[in-house]
Amino acid sequence: METIKNDLKPEYVFQEGAAEYLNTTCRKIALFRKHKLLKAGKLGKNYVYKLSWLDEFMEAWAGYDLSNESKIISAIAEREWRMKHGYCDNGTGAKKAWRDPGTDQHHSRGSAAKGA
C-alpha cells in the first residue's frame, strides 16, 4: 500500500506556527492578539490563526516598530492618527504626504516608518 504525502499547507495554525510564519516569538504573537493587531480564533484552550490573517497583519503593520508592548501601543496611536487625518491610503492606492506630529516634518506615504 502506498502512502500519500500531504504537501498541502494548513489553512489554520496554532500560536507556535504563527510565530514561525511571522519569524517572531509566541509572546509577541500573544501581544499582537491582545492589542487586536492580529485576528485569532479559539479552538478549545488554544488560539488559532488563519494564514490569510497573518498575511493581512504583515501588510497592515509593515514599517512599524512592534518590538515591545510600549512600541506596539505607540504604533497603534500613530496609525489611528494617520487614519483620522486621512494620511493612510486604506488600500485605495492613493499616496498622500503626512506630517510627523513628533518632528513636524513632511514624509511621503511610501516612507511611513520613522527613520526610513
GROMACS .gro file of C-alpha atoms in nm:
model
  116
    1MET     CA    1   0.000   0.000   0.000
    2GLU     CA    2   0.131   0.341  -0.098
    3THR     CA    3   0.147   0.626   0.148
    4ILE     CA    4   0.037   0.962   0.020
    5LYS     CA    5   0.246   1.256   0.128
    6ASN     CA    6   0.038   1.558   0.226
    7ASP     CA    7   0.216   1.866   0.087
    8LEU     CA    8  -0.080   2.095   0.145
    9LYS     CA    9  -0.027   2.384   0.384
   10PRO     CA   10  -0.278   2.405   0.665
   11GLU     CA   11  -0.525   2.693   0.648
   12TYR     CA   12  -0.505   2.748   1.025
   13VAL     CA   13  -0.202   2.733   1.254
   14PHE     CA   14  -0.162   2.742   1.629
   15GLN     CA   15   0.035   3.015   1.808
   16GLU     CA   16   0.368   2.835   1.757
   17GLY     CA   17   0.301   2.805   1.383
   18ALA     CA   18   0.201   3.171   1.364
   19ALA     CA   19   0.524   3.270   1.541
   20GLU     CA   20   0.727   3.062   1.297
   21TYR     CA   21   0.536   3.204   0.996
   22LEU     CA   22   0.599   3.562   1.114
   23ASN     CA   23   0.953   3.483   1.232
   24THR     CA   24   0.886   3.605   1.585
   25THR     CA   25   0.813   3.464   1.932
   26CYS     CA   26   0.494   3.322   2.079
   27ARG     CA   27   0.498   3.604   2.334
   28LYS     CA   28   0.487   3.864   2.055
   29ILE     CA   29   0.201   3.678   1.886
   30ALA     CA   30   0.012   3.696   2.217
   31LEU     CA   31   0.083   4.072   2.240
   32PHE     CA   32  -0.038   4.131   1.884
   33ARG     CA   33  -0.357   3.938   1.965
   34LYS     CA   34  -0.403   4.120   2.299
   35HIS     CA   35  -0.383   4.460   2.129
   36LYS     CA   36  -0.611   4.343   1.844
   37LEU     CA   37  -0.345   4.383   1.575
   38LEU     CA   38  -0.382   4.018   1.480
   39LYS     CA   39  -0.708   3.828   1.434
   40ALA     CA   40  -0.737   3.495   1.614
   41GLY     CA   41  -0.993   3.222   1.664
   42LYS     CA   42  -1.033   3.000   1.967
   43LEU     CA   43  -1.018   2.620   1.949
   44GLY     CA   44  -1.062   2.481   2.297
   45LYS     CA   45  -0.795   2.644   2.512
   46ASN     CA   46  -0.579   2.734   2.214
   47TYR     CA   47  -0.580   3.024   1.972
   48VAL     CA   48  -0.567   2.955   1.601
   49TYR     CA   49  -0.462   3.188   1.322
   50LYS     CA   50  -0.562   3.175   0.958
   51LEU     CA   51  -0.266   3.220   0.723
   52SER     CA   52  -0.455   3.496   0.540
   53TRP     CA   53  -0.492   3.681   0.874
   54LEU     CA   54  -0.116   3.660   0.924
   55ASP     CA   55  -0.061   3.798   0.573
   56GLU     CA   56  -0.308   4.084   0.642
   57PHE     CA   57  -0.123   4.160   0.966
   58MET     CA   58   0.213   4.179   0.786
   59GLU     CA   59   0.071   4.406   0.519
   60ALA     CA   60  -0.112   4.637   0.761
   61TRP     CA   61   0.174   4.679   1.008
   62ALA     CA   62   0.477   4.676   0.775
   63GLY     CA   63   0.717   4.956   0.864
   64TYR     CA   64   0.603   4.990   1.225
   65ASP     CA   65   0.829   4.905   1.519
   66LEU     CA   66   0.641   4.636   1.712
   67SER     CA   67   0.939   4.513   1.913
   68ASN     CA   68   0.782   4.554   2.258
   69GLU     CA   69   0.447   4.639   2.417
   70SER     CA   70   0.507   5.013   2.456
   71LYS     CA   71   0.612   5.041   2.090
   72ILE     CA   72   0.302   4.844   1.988
   73ILE     CA   73   0.086   5.096   2.177
   74SER     CA   74   0.272   5.385   2.009
   75ALA     CA   75   0.231   5.226   1.665
   76ILE     CA   76  -0.144   5.186   1.721
   77ALA     CA   77  -0.174   5.553   1.823
   78GLU     CA   78   0.033   5.665   1.522
   79ARG     CA   79  -0.173   5.455   1.280
   80GLU     CA   80  -0.502   5.582   1.428
   81TRP     CA   81  -0.376   5.942   1.398
   82ARG     CA   82  -0.285   5.888   1.032
   83MET     CA   83  -0.623   5.732   0.955
   84LYS     CA   84  -0.810   6.007   1.139
   85HIS     CA   85  -0.628   6.276   0.944
   86GLY     CA   86  -0.657   6.100   0.607
   87TYR     CA   87  -0.293   6.003   0.564
   88CYS     CA   88  -0.344   5.628   0.522
   89ASP     CA   89  -0.444   5.501   0.180
   90ASN     CA   90  -0.666   5.222   0.325
   91GLY     CA   91  -0.598   5.007   0.021
   92THR     CA   92  -0.708   5.269  -0.233
   93GLY     CA   93  -0.357   5.318  -0.367
   94ALA     CA   94  -0.372   5.694  -0.306
   95LYS     CA   95  -0.041   5.818  -0.168
   96LYS     CA   96  -0.055   6.131   0.044
   97ALA     CA   97   0.222   6.307   0.228
   98TRP     CA   98   0.187   6.307   0.604
   99ARG     CA   99   0.330   6.534   0.867
  100ASP     CA  100   0.504   6.358   1.155
  101PRO     CA  101   0.338   6.504   1.469
  102GLY     CA  102   0.657   6.447   1.670
  103THR     CA  103   0.903   6.627   1.442
  104ASP     CA  104   0.665   6.834   1.227
  105GLN     CA  105   0.836   6.705   0.910
  106HIS     CA  106   0.664   6.602   0.588
  107HIS     CA  107   0.703   6.244   0.464
  108SER     CA  108   0.570   6.059   0.165
  109ARG     CA  109   0.331   5.770   0.227
  110GLY     CA  110   0.594   5.532   0.094
  111SER     CA  111   0.835   5.610   0.379
  112ALA     CA  112   0.586   5.554   0.657
  113ALA     CA  113   0.833   5.420   0.910
  114LYS     CA  114   1.020   5.670   1.123
  115GLY     CA  115   1.383   5.679   1.029
  116ALA     CA  116   1.320   5.513   0.693
   0.00000   0.00000   0.00000
